[in-house]
Coordinates of C-alpha atoms and ligand atoms in Angstrom, one line a residue:
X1 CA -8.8 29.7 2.1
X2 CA -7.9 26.6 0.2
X3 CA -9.2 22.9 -0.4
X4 CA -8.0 20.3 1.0
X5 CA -9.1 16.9 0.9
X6 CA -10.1 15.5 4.2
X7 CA -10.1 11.8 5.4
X8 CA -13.6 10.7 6.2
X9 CA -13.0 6.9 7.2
X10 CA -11.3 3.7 5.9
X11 CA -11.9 0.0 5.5
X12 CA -9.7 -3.0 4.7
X13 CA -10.6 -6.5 3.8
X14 CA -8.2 -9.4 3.9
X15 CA -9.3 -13.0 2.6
X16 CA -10.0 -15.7 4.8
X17 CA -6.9 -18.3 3.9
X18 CA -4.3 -17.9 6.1
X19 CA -1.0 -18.9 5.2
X20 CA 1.8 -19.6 7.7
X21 CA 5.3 -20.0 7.6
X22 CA 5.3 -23.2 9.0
X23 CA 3.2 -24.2 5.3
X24 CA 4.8 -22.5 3.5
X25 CA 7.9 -24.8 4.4
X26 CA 6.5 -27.7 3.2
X27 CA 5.7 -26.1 -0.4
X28 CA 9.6 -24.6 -0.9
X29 CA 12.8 -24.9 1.2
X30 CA 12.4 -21.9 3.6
X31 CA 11.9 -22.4 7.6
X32 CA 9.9 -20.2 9.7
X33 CA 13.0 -19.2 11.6
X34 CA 14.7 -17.5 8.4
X35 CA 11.1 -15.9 7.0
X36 CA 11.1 -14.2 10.7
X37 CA 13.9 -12.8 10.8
X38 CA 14.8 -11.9 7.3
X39 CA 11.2 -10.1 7.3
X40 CA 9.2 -10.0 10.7
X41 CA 6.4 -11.9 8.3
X42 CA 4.6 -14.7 10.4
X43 CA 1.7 -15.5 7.8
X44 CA -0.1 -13.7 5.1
X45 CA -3.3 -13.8 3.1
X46 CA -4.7 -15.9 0.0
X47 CA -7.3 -15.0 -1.9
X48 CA -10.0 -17.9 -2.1
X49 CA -10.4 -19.3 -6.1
X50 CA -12.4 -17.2 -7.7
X51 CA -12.2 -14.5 -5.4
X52 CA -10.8 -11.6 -7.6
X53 CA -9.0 -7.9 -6.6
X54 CA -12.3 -6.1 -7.2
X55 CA -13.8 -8.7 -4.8
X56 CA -12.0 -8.1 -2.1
X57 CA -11.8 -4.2 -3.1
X58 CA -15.4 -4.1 -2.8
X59 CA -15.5 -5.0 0.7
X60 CA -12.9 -2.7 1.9
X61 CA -15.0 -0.1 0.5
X62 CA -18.2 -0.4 1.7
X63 CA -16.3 -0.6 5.0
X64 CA -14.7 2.4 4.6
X65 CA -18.3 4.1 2.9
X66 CA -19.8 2.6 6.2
X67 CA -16.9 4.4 8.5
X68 CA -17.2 7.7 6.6
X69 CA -21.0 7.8 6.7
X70 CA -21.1 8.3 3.0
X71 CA -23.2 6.4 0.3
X72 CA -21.7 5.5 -3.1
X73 CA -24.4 8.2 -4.9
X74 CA -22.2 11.0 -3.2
X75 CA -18.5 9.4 -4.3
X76 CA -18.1 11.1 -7.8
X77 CA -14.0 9.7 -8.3
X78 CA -12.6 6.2 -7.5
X79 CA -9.0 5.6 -7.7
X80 CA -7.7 2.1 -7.3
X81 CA -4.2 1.6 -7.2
X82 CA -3.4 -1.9 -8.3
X83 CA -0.4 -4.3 -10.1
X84 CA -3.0 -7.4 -10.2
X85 CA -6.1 -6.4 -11.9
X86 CA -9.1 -8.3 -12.0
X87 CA -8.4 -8.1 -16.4
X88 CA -6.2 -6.2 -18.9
X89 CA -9.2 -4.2 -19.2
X90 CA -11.6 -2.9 -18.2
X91 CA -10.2 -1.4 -14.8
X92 CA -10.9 -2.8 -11.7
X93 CA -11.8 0.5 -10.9
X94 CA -15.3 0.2 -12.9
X95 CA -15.6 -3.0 -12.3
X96 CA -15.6 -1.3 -8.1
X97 CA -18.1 1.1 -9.1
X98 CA -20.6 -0.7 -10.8
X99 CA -20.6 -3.5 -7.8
X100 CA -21.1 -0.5 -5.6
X101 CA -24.5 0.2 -7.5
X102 CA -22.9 3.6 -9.0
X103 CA -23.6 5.1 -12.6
X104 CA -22.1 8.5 -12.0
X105 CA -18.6 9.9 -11.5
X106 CA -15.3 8.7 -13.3
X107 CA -13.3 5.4 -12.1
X108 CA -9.8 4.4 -13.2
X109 CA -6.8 2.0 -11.9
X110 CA -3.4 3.7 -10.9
X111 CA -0.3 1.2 -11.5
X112 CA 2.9 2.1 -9.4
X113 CA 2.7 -1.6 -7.6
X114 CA 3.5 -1.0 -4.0
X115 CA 3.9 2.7 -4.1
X116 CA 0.6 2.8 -5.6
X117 CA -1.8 3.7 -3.0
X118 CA 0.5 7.3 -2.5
X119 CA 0.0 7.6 -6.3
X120 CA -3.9 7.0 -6.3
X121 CA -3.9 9.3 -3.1
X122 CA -2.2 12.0 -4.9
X123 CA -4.1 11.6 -8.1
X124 CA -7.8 11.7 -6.2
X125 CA -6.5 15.2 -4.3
X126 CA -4.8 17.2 -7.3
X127 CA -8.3 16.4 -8.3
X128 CA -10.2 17.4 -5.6
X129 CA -8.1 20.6 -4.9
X130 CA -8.7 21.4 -8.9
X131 CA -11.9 21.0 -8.2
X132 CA -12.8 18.6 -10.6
X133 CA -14.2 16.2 -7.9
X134 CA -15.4 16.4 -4.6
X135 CA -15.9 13.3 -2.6
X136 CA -13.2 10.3 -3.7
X137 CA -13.1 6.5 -2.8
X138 CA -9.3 5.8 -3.0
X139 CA -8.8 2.1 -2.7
X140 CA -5.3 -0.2 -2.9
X141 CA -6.4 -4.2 -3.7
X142 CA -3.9 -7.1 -4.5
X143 CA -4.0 -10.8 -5.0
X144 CA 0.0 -10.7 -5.5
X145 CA -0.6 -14.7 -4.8
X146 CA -1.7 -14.7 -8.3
X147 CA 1.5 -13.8 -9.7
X148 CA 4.2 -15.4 -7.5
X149 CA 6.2 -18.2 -8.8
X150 CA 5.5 -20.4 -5.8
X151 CA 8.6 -22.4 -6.6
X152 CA 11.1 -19.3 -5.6
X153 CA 11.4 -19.2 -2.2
X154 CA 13.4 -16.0 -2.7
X155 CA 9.7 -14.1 -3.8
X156 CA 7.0 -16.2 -2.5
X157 CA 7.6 -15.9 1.3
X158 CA 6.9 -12.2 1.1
X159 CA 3.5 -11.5 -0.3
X160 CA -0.1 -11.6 0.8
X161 CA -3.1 -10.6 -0.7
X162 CA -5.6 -8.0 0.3
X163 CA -7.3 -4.4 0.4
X164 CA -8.3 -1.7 2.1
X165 CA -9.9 2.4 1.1
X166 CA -10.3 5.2 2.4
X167 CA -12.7 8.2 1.5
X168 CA -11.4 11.9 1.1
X169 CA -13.6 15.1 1.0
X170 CA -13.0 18.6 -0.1
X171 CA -13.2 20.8 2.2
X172 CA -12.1 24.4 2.8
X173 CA -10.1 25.4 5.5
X174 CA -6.9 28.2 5.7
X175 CA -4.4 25.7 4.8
X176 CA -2.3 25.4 8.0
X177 CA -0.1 22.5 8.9
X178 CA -2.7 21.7 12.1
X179 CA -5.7 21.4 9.5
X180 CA -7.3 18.3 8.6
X181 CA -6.4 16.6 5.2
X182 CA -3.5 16.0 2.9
X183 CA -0.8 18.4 3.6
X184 CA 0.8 17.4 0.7
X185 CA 2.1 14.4 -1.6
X186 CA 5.3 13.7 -3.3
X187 CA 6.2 11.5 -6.1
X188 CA 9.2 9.5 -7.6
X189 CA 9.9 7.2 -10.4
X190 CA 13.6 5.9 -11.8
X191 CA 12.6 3.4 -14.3
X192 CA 16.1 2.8 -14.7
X193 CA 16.1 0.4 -12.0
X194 CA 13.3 -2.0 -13.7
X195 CA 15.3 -4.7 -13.4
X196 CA 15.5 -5.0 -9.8
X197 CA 11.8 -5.8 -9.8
X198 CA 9.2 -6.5 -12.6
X199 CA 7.0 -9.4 -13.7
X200 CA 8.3 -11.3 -16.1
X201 CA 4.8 -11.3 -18.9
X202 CA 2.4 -9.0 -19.8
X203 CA -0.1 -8.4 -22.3
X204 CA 2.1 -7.0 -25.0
X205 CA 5.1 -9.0 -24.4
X206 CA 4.4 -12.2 -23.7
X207 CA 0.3 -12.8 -23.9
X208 CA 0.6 -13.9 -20.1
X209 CA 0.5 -12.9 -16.5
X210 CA 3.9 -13.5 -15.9
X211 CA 5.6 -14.1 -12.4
X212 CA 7.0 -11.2 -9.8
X213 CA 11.1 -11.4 -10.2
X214 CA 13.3 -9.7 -7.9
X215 CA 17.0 -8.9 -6.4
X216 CA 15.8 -8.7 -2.8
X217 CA 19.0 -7.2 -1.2
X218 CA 19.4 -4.0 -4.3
X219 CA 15.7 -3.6 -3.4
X220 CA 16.3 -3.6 0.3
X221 CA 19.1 -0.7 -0.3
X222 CA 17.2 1.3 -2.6
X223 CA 14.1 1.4 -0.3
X224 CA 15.8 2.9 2.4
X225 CA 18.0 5.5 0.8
X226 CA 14.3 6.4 -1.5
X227 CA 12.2 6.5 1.5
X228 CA 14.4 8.2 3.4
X229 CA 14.6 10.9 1.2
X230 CA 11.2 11.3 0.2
X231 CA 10.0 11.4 4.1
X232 CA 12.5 14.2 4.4
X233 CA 11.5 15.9 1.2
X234 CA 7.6 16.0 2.4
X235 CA 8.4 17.1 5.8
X236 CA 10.7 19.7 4.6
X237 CA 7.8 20.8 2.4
X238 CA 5.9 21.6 5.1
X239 CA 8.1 23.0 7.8
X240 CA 7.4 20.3 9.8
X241 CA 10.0 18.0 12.2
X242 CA 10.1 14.1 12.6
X243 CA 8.8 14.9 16.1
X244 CA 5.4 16.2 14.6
X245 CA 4.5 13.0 13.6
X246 CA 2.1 10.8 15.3
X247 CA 2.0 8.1 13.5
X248 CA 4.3 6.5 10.3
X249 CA 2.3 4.6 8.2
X250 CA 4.3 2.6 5.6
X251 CA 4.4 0.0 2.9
X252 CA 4.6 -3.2 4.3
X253 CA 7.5 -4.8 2.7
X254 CA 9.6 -6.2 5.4
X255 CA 10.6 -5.1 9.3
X256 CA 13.9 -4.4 8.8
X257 CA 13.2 -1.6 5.9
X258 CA 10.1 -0.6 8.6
X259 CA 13.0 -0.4 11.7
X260 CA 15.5 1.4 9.6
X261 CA 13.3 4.2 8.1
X262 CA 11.7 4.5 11.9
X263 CA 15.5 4.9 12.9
X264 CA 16.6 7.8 10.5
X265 CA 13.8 10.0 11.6
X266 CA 14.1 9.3 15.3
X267 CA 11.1 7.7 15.7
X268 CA 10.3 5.0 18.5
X269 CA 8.2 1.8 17.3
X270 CA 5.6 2.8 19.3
X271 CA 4.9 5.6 16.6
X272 CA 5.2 3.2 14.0
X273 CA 2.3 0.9 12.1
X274 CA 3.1 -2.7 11.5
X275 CA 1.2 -5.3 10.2
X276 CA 3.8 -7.2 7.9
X277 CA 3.6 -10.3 10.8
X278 CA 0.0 -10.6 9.7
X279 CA -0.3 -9.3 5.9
X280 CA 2.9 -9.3 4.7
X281 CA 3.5 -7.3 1.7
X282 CA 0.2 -6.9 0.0
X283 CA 1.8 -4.5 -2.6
X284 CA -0.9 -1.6 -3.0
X285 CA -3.1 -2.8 -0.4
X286 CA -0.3 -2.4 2.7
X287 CA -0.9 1.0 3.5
X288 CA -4.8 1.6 3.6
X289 CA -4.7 -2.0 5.3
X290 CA -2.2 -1.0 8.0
X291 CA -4.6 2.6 8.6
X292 CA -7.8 1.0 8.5
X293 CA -6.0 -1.1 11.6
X294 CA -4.6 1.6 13.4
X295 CA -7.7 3.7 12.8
X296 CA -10.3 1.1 13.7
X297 CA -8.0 0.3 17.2
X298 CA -7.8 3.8 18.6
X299 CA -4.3 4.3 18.1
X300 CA -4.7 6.7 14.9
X301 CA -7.5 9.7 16.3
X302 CA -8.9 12.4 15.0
X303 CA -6.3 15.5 14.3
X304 CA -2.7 13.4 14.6
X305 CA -0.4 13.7 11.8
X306 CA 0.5 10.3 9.2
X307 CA 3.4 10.2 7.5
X308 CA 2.6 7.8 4.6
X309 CA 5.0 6.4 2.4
X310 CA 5.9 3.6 -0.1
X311 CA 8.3 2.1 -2.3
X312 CA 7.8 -0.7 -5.4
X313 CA 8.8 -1.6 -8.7
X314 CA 9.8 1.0 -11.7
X315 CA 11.0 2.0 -8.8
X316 CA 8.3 3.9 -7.8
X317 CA 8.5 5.7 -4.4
X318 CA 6.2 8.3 -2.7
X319 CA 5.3 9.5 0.6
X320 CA 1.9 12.2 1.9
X321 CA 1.4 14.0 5.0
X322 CA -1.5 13.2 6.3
X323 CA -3.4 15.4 9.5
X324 CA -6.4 12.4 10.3
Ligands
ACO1 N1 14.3 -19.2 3.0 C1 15.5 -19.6 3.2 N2 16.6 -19.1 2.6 C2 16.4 -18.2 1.7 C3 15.1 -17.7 1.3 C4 14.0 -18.3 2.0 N3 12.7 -18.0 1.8 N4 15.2 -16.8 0.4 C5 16.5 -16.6 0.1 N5 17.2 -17.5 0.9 C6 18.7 -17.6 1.0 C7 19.4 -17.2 -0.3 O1 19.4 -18.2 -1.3 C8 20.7 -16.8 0.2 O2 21.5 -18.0 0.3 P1 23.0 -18.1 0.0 O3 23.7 -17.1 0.9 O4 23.4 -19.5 0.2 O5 23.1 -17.7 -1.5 C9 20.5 -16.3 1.6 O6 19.2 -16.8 2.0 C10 20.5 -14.8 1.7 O7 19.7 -14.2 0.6 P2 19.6 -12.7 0.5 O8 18.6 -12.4 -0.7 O9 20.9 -12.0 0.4 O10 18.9 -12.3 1.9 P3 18.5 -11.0 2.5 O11 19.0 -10.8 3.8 O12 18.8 -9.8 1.5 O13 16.9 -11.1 2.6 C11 14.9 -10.4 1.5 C12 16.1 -11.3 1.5 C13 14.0 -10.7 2.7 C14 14.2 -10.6 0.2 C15 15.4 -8.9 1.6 O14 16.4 -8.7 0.7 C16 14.3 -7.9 1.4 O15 13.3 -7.8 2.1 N6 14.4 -7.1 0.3 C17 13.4 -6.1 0.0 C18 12.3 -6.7 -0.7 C19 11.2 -5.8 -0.8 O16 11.0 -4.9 -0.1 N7 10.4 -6.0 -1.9 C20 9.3 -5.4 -2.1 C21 9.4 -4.0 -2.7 S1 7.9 -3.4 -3.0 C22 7.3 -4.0 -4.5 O17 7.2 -3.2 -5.4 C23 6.9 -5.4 -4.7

């Protein structure tokens, strides 16, 4: 027998503001017609002022607490993955569990910006199947609007902001590919490519937030030659073929990187989770917010097989097989 961390329910919040294409071509010279077919992206999220990351992280976990049945006293490890934190420091992650009423257990933030939610998901299982926790509240929250430069219409068209957790459980069970939990989770870094994609401040260097740079199109050909791999490298880890999959689950970055890594594994749309028309890239936050969806519609049920997996800046890349 082994442990392996079962999913016991998610949650997502997004903010009320909605932003659409059609406003965001009066702020910058962009059209709606060039946003949507560039990236698939129809609107996205903006946090309210005021309204901070552990805000809306707050709400996508109770949600996901109140989907898993499971009160904050019983989660002893929260994970946040997040590239916007609420401050330097403390973590958001604390910030999280105190607003959730908890004074037990460990919190801390994960930073691999949009591959972090694969990051804080492998983090909270190598410690559950160590044994060092047993229930974990693994959450991915952004408010990327905060660190755009809404001048660039090459950046600012493609993020949202947003949030969504979900709550894993050890559990024993033989350790077959048809058990429940994390199969497995696989992680990559090249922070040779910085570059490509990186704020432009932080605390150290320039005593400010800084604003999101990028080369879009290296970005775009990176992502799919990474994710590509890395899908291949997890299945492949697990004896598995693309037609085992139920459902893929990525990062929301654009719905052209979406279509193509659908494509080199054979899989029809159908079998594929979208929400960048809606969210656009919310960084951290895009692939508990696409489950929660998928989950909470009926298309994700109990015992099919998620293939999660992400790509963002360092680069980071990462991707976990998932049996809901
Ligand atoms: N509206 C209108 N025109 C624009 C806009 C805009 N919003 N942005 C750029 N353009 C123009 C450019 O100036 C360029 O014009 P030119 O040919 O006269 O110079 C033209 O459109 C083409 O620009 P490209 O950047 O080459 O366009 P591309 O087809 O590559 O699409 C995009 C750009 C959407 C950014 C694409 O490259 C992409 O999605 N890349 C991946 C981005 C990504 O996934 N980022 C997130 C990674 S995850 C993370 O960690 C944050």
């Amino acid at each position: 027998m082994v442990i392996r961390s079962e999913a016991l329910g998610c949650g997502a919040y997004l903010p009320e503001r909605v932003l659409t294409n059609q406003e965001l071509a009066t702020l910058v010279d962009t059209s709606d017609e060039w946003i949507r077919a560039r990236t698939g992206i129809i609107e996205r999220r903006i946090a309210a002022e005021g309204e901070l990351t552990s805000d809306l992280a707050v709400k996508a976990s109770e949600a996901a607490l109140a989907a898993s049945g499971v009160t904050p006293d019983e989660v002893d490890l929260i994970v946040l993955a997040t590239a916007t934190p609420d401050y330097t420091f403390p973590s958001t992650a604390t910030t999280v569990q105190a607003r959730l009423g908890m004074d037990h257990g460990a919190a801390f933030d994960v930073q691999a910006v949009c591959s972090g939610f694969i990051y804080a998901l492998a983090t909270a299982d190598n410690f559950i199947r160590a044994g060092q926790a047993g229930t974990a509240l693994v959450i991915g929250a952004e408010t990327f609007s905060r660190i755009l430069d809404w001048t660039d219409r090459g950046t600012c068209v493609l993020f949202g902001d947003g949030a969504g957790a979900l709550v894993i459980r050890g559990a024993e069970c033989p350790g077959a590919s048809s058990d429940r939990g994390v199969l497995s989770t696989h992680l990559h870094s090249d922070g040779r490519q910085r570059d490509l994609l990186y704020v432009d401040g932080g605390p150290s260097s320039t005593q400010t937030v800084g604003h999101l740079r990028m080369e879009g199109r290296e970005v775009f050909r990176h992502a799919v030659t990474n994710l590509a791999a890395v899908v291949n490298e997890a299945l492949v880890a697990n004896g598995l073929e693309p037609d085992d999959i139920d459902w893929l689950v990525p990062h929301q970055a654009n719905q052209r990187i979406l279509d193509a890594t659908a494509r080199k594994l054979g899989m029809p749309a159908e079998r594929v989770i979208s929400t960048v028309a809606r969210h656009a890239n919310t960084s951290a936050a895009s692939v508990p917010l696409a489950l929660a969806e998928a989950v909470e519609d009926g298309r994700i049920k109990r015992g099919d097989l998620l293939l999660l997996e992400a790509m963002g800046g360092g680069f980071t890349w990462g991707a976990s097989l998932l049996r809901w």
